[in-house]
Each structure stands twice: as C-alpha cells, then as structure tokens.
Coordinates of C-alpha atoms (C1' of nucleotides) in Angstrom, one line a residue:
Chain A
X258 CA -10.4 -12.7 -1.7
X259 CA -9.5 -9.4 -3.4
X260 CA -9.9 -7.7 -0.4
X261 CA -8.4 -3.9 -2.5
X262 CA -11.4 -4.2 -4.5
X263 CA -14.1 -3.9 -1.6
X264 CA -12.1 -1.4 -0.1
X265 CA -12.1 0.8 -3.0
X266 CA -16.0 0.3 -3.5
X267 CA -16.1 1.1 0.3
X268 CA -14.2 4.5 0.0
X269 CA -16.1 5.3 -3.5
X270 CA -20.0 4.8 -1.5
X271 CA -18.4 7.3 0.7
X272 CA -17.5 10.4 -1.9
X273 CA -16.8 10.3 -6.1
X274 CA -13.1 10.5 -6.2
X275 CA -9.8 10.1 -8.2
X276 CA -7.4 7.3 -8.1
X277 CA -4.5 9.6 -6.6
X278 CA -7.6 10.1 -4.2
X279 CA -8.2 6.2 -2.9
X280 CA -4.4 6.1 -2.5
X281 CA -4.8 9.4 -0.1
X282 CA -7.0 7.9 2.0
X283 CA -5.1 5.0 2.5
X284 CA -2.3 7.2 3.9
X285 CA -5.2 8.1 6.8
X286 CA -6.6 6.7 9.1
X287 CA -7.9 3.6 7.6
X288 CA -3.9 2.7 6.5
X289 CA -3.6 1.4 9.9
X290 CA -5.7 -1.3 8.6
X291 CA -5.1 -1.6 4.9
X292 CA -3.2 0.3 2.1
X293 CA -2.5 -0.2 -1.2
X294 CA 0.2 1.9 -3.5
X295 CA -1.4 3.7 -6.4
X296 CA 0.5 0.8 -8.5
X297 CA -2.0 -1.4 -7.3
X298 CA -5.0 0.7 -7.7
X299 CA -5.0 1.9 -11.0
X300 CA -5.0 -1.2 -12.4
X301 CA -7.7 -2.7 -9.8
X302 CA -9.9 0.6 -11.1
X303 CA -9.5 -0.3 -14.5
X304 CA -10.9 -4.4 -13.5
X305 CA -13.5 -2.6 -12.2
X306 CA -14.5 -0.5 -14.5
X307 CA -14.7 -3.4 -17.1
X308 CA -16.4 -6.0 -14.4
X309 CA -19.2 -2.8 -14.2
X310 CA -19.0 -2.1 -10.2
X311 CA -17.7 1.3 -11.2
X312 CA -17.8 3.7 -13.8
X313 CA -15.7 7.6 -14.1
X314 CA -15.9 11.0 -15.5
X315 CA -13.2 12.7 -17.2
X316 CA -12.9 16.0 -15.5
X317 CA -10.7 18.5 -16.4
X318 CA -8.5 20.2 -13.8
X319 CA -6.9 23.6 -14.6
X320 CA -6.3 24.0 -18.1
X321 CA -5.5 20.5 -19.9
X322 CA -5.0 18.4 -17.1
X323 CA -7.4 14.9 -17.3
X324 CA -8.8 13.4 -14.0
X325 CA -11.1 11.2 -13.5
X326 CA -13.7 10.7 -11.3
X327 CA -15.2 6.9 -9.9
X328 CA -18.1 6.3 -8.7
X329 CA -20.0 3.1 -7.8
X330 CA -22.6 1.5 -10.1
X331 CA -26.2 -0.3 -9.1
X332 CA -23.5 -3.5 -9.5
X333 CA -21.2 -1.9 -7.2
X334 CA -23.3 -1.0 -4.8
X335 CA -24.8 -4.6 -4.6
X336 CA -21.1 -6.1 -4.5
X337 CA -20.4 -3.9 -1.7
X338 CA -23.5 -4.7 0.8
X339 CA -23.0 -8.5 -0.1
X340 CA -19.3 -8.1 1.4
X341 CA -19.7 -5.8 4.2
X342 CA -22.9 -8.4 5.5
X343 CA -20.4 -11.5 4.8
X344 CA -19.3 -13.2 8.5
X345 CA -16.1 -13.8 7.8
X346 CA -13.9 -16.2 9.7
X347 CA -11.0 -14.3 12.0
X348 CA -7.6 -15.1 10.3
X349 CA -5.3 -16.7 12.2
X350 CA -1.7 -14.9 11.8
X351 CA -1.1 -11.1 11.3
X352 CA 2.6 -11.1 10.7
X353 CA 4.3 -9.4 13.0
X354 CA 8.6 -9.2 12.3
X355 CA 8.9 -8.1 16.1
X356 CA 7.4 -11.0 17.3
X357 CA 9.3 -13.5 15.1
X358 CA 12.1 -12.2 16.7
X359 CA 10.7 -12.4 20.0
X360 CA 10.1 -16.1 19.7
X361 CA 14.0 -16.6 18.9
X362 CA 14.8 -14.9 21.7
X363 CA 16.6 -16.8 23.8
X364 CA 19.2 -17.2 21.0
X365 CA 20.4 -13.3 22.3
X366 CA 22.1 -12.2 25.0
X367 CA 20.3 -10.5 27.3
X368 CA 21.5 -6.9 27.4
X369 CA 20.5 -6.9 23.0
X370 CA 17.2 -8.6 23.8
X371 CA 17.1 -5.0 26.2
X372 CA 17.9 -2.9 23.7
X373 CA 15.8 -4.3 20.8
X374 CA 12.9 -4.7 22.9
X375 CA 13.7 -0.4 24.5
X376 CA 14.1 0.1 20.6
X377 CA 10.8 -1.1 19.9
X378 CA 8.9 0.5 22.6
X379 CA 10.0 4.2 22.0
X380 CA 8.6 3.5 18.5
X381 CA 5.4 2.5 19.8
X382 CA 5.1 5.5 22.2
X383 CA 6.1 7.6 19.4
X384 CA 3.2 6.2 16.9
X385 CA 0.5 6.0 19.9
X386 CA 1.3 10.2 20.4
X387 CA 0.6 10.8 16.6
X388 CA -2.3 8.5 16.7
X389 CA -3.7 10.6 19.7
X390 CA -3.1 13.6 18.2
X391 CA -5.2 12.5 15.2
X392 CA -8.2 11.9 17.6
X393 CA -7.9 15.0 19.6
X394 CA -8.3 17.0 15.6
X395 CA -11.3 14.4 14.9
X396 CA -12.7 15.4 18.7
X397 CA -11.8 19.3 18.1
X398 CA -14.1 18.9 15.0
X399 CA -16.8 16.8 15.6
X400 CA -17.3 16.8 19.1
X401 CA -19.8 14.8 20.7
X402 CA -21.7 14.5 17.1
X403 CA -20.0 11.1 16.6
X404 CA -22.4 8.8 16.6
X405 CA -24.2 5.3 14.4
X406 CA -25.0 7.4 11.8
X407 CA -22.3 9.7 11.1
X408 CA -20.2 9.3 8.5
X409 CA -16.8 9.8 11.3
X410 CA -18.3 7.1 13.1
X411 CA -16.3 4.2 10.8
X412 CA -13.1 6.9 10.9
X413 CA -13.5 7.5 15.1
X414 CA -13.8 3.3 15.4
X415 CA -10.7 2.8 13.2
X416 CA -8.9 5.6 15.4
X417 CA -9.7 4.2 18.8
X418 CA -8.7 0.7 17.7
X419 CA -5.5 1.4 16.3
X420 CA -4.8 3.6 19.8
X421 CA -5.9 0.8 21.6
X422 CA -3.8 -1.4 19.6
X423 CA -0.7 0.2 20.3
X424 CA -1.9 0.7 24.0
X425 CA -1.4 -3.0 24.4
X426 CA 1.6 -3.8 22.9
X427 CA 3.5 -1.0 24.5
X428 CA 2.1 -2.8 28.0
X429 CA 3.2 -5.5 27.3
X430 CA 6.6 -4.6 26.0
X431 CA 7.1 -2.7 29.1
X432 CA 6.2 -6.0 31.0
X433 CA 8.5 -8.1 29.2
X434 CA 11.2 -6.1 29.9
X435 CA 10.4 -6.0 33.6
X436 CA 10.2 -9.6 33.3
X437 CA 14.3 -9.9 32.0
X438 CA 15.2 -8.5 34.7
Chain B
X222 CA 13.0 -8.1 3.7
X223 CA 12.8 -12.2 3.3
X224 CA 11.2 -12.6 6.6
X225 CA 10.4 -16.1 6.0
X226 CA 14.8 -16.5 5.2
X227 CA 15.0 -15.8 8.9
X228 CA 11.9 -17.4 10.1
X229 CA 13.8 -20.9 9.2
X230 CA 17.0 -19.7 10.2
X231 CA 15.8 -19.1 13.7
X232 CA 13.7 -22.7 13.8
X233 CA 17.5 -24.2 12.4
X234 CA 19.1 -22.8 15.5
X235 CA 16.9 -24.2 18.0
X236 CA 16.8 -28.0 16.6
X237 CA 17.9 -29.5 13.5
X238 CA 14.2 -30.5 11.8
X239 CA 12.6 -31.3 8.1
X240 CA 10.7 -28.9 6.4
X241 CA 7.9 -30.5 7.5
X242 CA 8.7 -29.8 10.9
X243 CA 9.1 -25.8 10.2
X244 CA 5.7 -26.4 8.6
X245 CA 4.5 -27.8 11.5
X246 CA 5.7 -25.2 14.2
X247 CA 3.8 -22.7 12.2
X248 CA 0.4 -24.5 13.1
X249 CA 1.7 -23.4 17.1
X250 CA 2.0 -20.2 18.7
X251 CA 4.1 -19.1 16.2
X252 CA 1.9 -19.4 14.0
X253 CA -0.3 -16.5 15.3
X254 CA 2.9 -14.0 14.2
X255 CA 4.5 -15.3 11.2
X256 CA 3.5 -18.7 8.6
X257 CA 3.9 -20.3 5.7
X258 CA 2.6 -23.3 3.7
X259 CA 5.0 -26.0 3.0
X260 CA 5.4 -25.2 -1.2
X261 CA 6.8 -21.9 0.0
X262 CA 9.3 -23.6 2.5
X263 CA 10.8 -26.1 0.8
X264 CA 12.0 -23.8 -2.4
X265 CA 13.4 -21.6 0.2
X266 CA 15.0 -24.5 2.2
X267 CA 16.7 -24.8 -1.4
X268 CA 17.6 -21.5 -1.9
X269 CA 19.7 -21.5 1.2
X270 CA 21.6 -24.4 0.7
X271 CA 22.7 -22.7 -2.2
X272 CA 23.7 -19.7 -0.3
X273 CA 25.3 -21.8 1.9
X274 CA 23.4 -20.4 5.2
X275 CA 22.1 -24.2 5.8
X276 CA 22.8 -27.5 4.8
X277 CA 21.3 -30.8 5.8
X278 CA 22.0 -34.8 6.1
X279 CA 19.5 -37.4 4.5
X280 CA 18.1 -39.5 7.1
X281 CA 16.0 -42.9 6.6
X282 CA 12.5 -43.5 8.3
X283 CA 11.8 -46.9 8.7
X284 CA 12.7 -49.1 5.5
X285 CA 13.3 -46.0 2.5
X286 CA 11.5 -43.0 3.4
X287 CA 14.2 -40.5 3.1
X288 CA 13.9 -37.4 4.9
X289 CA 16.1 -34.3 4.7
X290 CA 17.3 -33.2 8.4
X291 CA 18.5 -29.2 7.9
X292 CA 20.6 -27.2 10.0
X293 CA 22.3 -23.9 10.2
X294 CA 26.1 -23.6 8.9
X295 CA 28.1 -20.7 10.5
X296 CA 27.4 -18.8 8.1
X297 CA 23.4 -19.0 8.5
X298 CA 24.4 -18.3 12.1
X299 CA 26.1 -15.0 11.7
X300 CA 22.9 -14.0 9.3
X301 CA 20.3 -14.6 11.8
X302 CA 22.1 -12.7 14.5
X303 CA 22.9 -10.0 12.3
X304 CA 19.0 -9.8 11.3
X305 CA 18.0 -10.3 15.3
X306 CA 19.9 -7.2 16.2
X307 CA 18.6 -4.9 13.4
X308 CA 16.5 -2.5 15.0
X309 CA 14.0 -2.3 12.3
X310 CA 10.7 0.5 12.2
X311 CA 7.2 -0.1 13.1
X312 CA 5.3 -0.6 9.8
X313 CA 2.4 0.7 9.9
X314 CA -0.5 -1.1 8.4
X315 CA -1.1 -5.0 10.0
X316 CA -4.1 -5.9 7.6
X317 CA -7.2 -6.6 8.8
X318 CA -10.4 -7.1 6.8
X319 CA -12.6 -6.9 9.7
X320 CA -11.2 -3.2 10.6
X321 CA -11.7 -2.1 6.5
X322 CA -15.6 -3.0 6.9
X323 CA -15.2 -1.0 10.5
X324 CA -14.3 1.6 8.4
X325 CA -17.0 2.0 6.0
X326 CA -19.9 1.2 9.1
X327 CA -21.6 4.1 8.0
X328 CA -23.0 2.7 5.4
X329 CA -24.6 -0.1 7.2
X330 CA -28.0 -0.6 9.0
X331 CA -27.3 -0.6 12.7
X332 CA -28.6 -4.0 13.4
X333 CA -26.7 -5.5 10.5
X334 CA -23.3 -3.5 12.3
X335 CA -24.5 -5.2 15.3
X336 CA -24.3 -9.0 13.5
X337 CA -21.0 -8.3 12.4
X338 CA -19.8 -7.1 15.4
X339 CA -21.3 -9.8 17.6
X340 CA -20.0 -12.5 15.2
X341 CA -16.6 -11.2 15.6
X342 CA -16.8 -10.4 19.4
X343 CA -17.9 -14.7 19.4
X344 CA -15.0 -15.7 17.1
X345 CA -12.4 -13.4 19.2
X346 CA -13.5 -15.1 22.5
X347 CA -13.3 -18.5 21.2
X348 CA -9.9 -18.2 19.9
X349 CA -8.9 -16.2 23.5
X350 CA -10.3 -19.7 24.8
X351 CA -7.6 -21.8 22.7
X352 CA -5.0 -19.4 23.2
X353 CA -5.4 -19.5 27.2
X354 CA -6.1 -23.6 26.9
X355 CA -2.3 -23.7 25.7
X356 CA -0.9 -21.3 28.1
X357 CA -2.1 -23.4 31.0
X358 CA -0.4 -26.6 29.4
X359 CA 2.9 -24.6 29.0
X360 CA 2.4 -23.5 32.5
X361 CA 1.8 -27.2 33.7
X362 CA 4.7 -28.2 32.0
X363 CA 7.1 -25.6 33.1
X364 CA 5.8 -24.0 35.8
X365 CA 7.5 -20.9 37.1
X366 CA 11.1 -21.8 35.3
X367 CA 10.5 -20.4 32.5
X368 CA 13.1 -17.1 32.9
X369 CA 14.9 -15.5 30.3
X370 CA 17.6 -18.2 29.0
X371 CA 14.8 -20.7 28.6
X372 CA 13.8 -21.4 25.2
X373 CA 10.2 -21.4 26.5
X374 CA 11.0 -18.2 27.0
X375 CA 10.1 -17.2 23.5
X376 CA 7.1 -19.4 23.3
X377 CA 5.7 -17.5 26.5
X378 CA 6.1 -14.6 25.3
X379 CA 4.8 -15.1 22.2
X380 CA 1.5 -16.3 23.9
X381 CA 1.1 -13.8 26.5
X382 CA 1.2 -11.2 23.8
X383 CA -1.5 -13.2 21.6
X384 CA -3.9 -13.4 24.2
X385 CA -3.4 -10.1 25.3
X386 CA -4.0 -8.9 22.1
X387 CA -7.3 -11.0 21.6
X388 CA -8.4 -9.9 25.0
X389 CA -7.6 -5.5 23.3
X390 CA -9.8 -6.5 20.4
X391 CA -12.3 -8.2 22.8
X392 CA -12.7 -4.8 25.0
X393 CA -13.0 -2.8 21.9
X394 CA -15.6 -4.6 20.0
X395 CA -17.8 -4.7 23.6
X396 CA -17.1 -1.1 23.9
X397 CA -18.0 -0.6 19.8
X398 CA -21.7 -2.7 20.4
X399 CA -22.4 -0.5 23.6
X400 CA -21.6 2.6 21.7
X401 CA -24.2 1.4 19.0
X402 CA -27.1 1.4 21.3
Chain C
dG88 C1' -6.8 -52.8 3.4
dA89 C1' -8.1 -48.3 4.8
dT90 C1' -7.2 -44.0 6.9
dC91 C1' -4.4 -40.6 8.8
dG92 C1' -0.1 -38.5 9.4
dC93 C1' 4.7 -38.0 7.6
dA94 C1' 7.4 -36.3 3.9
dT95 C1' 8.7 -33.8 -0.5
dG96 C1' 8.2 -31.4 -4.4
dT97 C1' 6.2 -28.2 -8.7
dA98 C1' 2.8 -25.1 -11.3
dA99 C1' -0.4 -21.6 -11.8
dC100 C1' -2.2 -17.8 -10.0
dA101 C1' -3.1 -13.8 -6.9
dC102 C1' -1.4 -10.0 -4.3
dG103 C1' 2.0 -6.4 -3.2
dT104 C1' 6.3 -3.4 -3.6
dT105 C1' 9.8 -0.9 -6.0
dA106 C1' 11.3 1.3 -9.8
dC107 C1' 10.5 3.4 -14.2
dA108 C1' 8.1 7.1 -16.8
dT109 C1' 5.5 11.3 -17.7
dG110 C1' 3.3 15.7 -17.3
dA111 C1' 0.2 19.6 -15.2
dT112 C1' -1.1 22.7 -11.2
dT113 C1' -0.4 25.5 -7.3
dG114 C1' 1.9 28.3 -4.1
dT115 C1' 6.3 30.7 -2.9
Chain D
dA132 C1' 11.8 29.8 -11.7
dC133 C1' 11.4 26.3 -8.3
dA134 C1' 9.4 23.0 -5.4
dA135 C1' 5.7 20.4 -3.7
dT136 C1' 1.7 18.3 -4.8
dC137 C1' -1.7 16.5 -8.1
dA138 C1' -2.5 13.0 -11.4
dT139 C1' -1.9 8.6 -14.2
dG140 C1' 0.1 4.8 -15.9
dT141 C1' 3.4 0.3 -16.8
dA142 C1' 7.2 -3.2 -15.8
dA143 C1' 9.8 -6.2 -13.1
dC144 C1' 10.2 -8.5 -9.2
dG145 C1' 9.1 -10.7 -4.7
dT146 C1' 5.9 -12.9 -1.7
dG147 C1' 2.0 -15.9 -0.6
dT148 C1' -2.0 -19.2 -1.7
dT149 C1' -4.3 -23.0 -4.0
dA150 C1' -4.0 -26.9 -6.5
dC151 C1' -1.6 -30.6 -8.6
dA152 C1' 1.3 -34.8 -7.7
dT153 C1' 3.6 -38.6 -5.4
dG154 C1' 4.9 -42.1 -2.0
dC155 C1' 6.0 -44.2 2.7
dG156 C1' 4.8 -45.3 7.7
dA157 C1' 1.9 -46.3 11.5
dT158 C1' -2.3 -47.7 13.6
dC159 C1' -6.9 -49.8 13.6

DNA sequence: GATCGCATGTAACACGTTACATGATTGT
DNA sequence: ACAATCATGTAACGTGTTACATGCGATC
C-alpha cells in the first residue's frame, strides 16, 4: 500500500522540506496517526526521487553543512490527488496490546485486572491533558480563523480526533472498572 | 514485544485448539484488536514448542487427517501471567490512513473532502451495525451473567469498547461534514 | 463429483524498529 | 568547551502480508 510514501508527498504539497524535517512532523500532531523513524524515510526519499514524484535542492546550512530540500514534482502532485480521492475500505483491526489483554481477562484475579486497568487510565488522562494543551496553543494562535481552507484545518481535525479518541477510551475504562465491582 | 507470542498463549489457556482455531478467533471480536494470518501462526506455534511454553498431542479427524491440538505447559503459563501484569505505556500512534489524508484536507476541493468523509461516515455505520448485531447474540446467549469471572467477560468487553469506539469516530466525522458547510 | 470448510505448511516480499555510524550548527 | 539539536545515511533484525502448495472431510 506504501502508505509512508503518500504521507511524505502529503507533508511535501504542504512546505519544501528536509528529511530530518518529515520525521519532525511526524513527532506532531499527525504522529497520532502515523510515524515513521528517519530510518525509514531516507530511504523511501531516495525511491522517490528515482520513481520522479519528488525531486531536492542541496542547500547549504552554515558553513559546509549539506541539506537538502524535497519538493513534489507534476508526477508527485498527480500521485498525491489520485490517493487522497481513493475510497478506501475501513480496516478492520488497529492493534491495540491493552485490549488483547482485556479479552484474557478473566484468566486474572480481580484486584490485578484493578490495577492494570487504574494503570492504564492515569496514562490516558495524562496523554488527553497534553493533547488539550496542544489545542488550546493551536486555539491561542489561530483563533476562530480555522476553517475549510486553512491550512490548520487538516492539523485542528487530527487534534480533535485524537482528543476525542482518548475521551472514549478513558470512559470506558472508567466503566469497566465500575463494572468489577 | 512478540505480541502475537502472547496472543496464542492467552487463546492456549482458555481451550486447547489447532492453529486453525487461533486463526479462526481472530476473524471474531478479537479480531478488531489484535490478528494474524495463519503462515504467521503456525511458525510461531513452532517456535514455542521449542521454547517449551506449549506443546500439543496429534489428534485424528475422521479416517487420517491429522490435526495438532496445542496447549499451554507451566511454563507458557507463568509467561502469560507475567506479560498480563506488566503495566506497559500508551504508544502513541494507532495507524490510520483515513486520519493521514485528514491531515493533509487542505489540499482538497471541499466537495471531494466531503466524498471522503461521507464514504467513511457509511462504512463506520455499517460496521457499528455488525458490531451491535453480535452484541445482541452475546446478550441473548448470556444475558445479565456475564460478571467478572466469566470468560464472556473478556469478549464483552472487548465489544463494548469496539462499538464504542465506532460510535467516537461516527460523532467526529458528523461533526467534521457540519464544520465543512 | 463438486464445492466449501478444515487443516498445515513454506517462500518471497513489504514494512517497521533498533542499533550503528558520522559530522556540523547553535546556544549557553 | 559542552550539550542539544540539526542533518544524513546504512545494517541487522523483527513483524506482517500475499502467494504458493497440498490434502482430507462433510454436505449437496
């Protein structure tokens, strides 16, 4: 499916950048979603480059020190819009460690199944309060200008979802463990 | 992390089964959390015979088919407890393809956003549909005994947090196409 | 006798992580 | 000078999917 490569022609539409750039943005926002190690993406640039979707300027940084710059091509451009209009079929199972062990649960006793499910939920608190933080900054900065056309408006959807996401599962952590009592 | 080591281990300890049979209770609720195909199973069904976590007895269907029934030795047992108590960290970034085209909306023609949204919202409530079809039949079949010592208790809660999560992404995609307008 | 489900395996390839490896720039 | 960050790459390994390959059992 090679799902890295649209998402590096995604965030190169968006702004010219550097490898050690893509794997930045990965460590936003959009991480909640997808990442990729700059392992991964220097050799997916390089495929690229040769397949013609992208193309790069050496730019020099400082005194000696060789960057360089990607940017999409006509190619890449094309590649891109054919994805992002692609109807894609919803995939059935986003692994998910905690809930493995939840379906095994009644192999525990009851005060660990307590304690691993507490465990769990203070995480999930803790990673909802930096996620709100993050959207309070976006709010602070763009206000009420978020809208369709915006370039925030992809980074604002991403936030609220992955809020949202963690809104459930805390409620329903919180019910579960109601529920062993 | 060998996920998929404990996946079987915790299948073992609820029923002695073939791979097929793991195979199979990954097309199930389980399935929406954790899954693999069969010609990843059975080398790892090999792998921990040799590490002596499982072993299994060759049984005979019918006139020669020989199956291979696998269960947990004690050591396998102390393993998967061991791995059910570790109280392990959130990690952060569940993939999802859908949410990496989110991301770049921007660079979209609202009405094409609006396919892609609408297709997803369709797909989403369809599989909410399924999920709540097989909660009712659990529900039929167990009624209100299903409490913590159960092992339906794992299935249930597996299910409840599938279709809760379906019904989050639901809400958010509404909220997303209203937003649009 | 044909089709579908049960049952087991391997091979090739694609994707992803950890570790190895190097060096420049910026701010304190 | 030191540390943190910017910047780029490769190698080895682990995980996961698709395709290849085979054969029995049950039902129509």
């Amino acid at each position: 499916m090679r799902v890295l490569k649209y998402a590096i022609l995604g965030l190169l539409e968006q702004e010219k950048q550097t490898g050690y750039d893509i794997a930045a943005a990965f460590k936003g926002a959009l991480g909640q979603f997808w990442s990729a190690k700059h392992s991964q993406i220097y050799p997916e640039l390089k495929k690229l480059v040769a397949e013609g979707l992208i193309e790069f300027e050496t730019v020099i940084q400082g005194e000696k020190l060789e960057k360089k710059l990607y940017s999409l091509t006509v190619a890449g451009e094309a590649e891109l819009k054919e994805w992002m209009q692609r109807l894609e079929a919803v995939d059935v199972s986003h692994k998910d460690e905690f809930m493995l062990k939840t379906f095994f649960i009644s192999s525990m006793e009851k005060e660990e199944a307590k304690e691993l499910f507490s465990n769990q939920l203070d995480s999930r608190k803790r990673k909802l309060d930096e996620l709100g933080r993050i959207l309070t900054e976006l709010e602070a900065e763009f206000g009420s200008n978020i809208v369709f056309s915006s370039p925030e408006f992809g980074h604002y959807l991403v936030l609220t979802r992955a809020i949202e996401r963690e809104k459930g599962y805390i409620q329903w952590l919180e019910r579960s463990l109601q529920f062993m009592e």
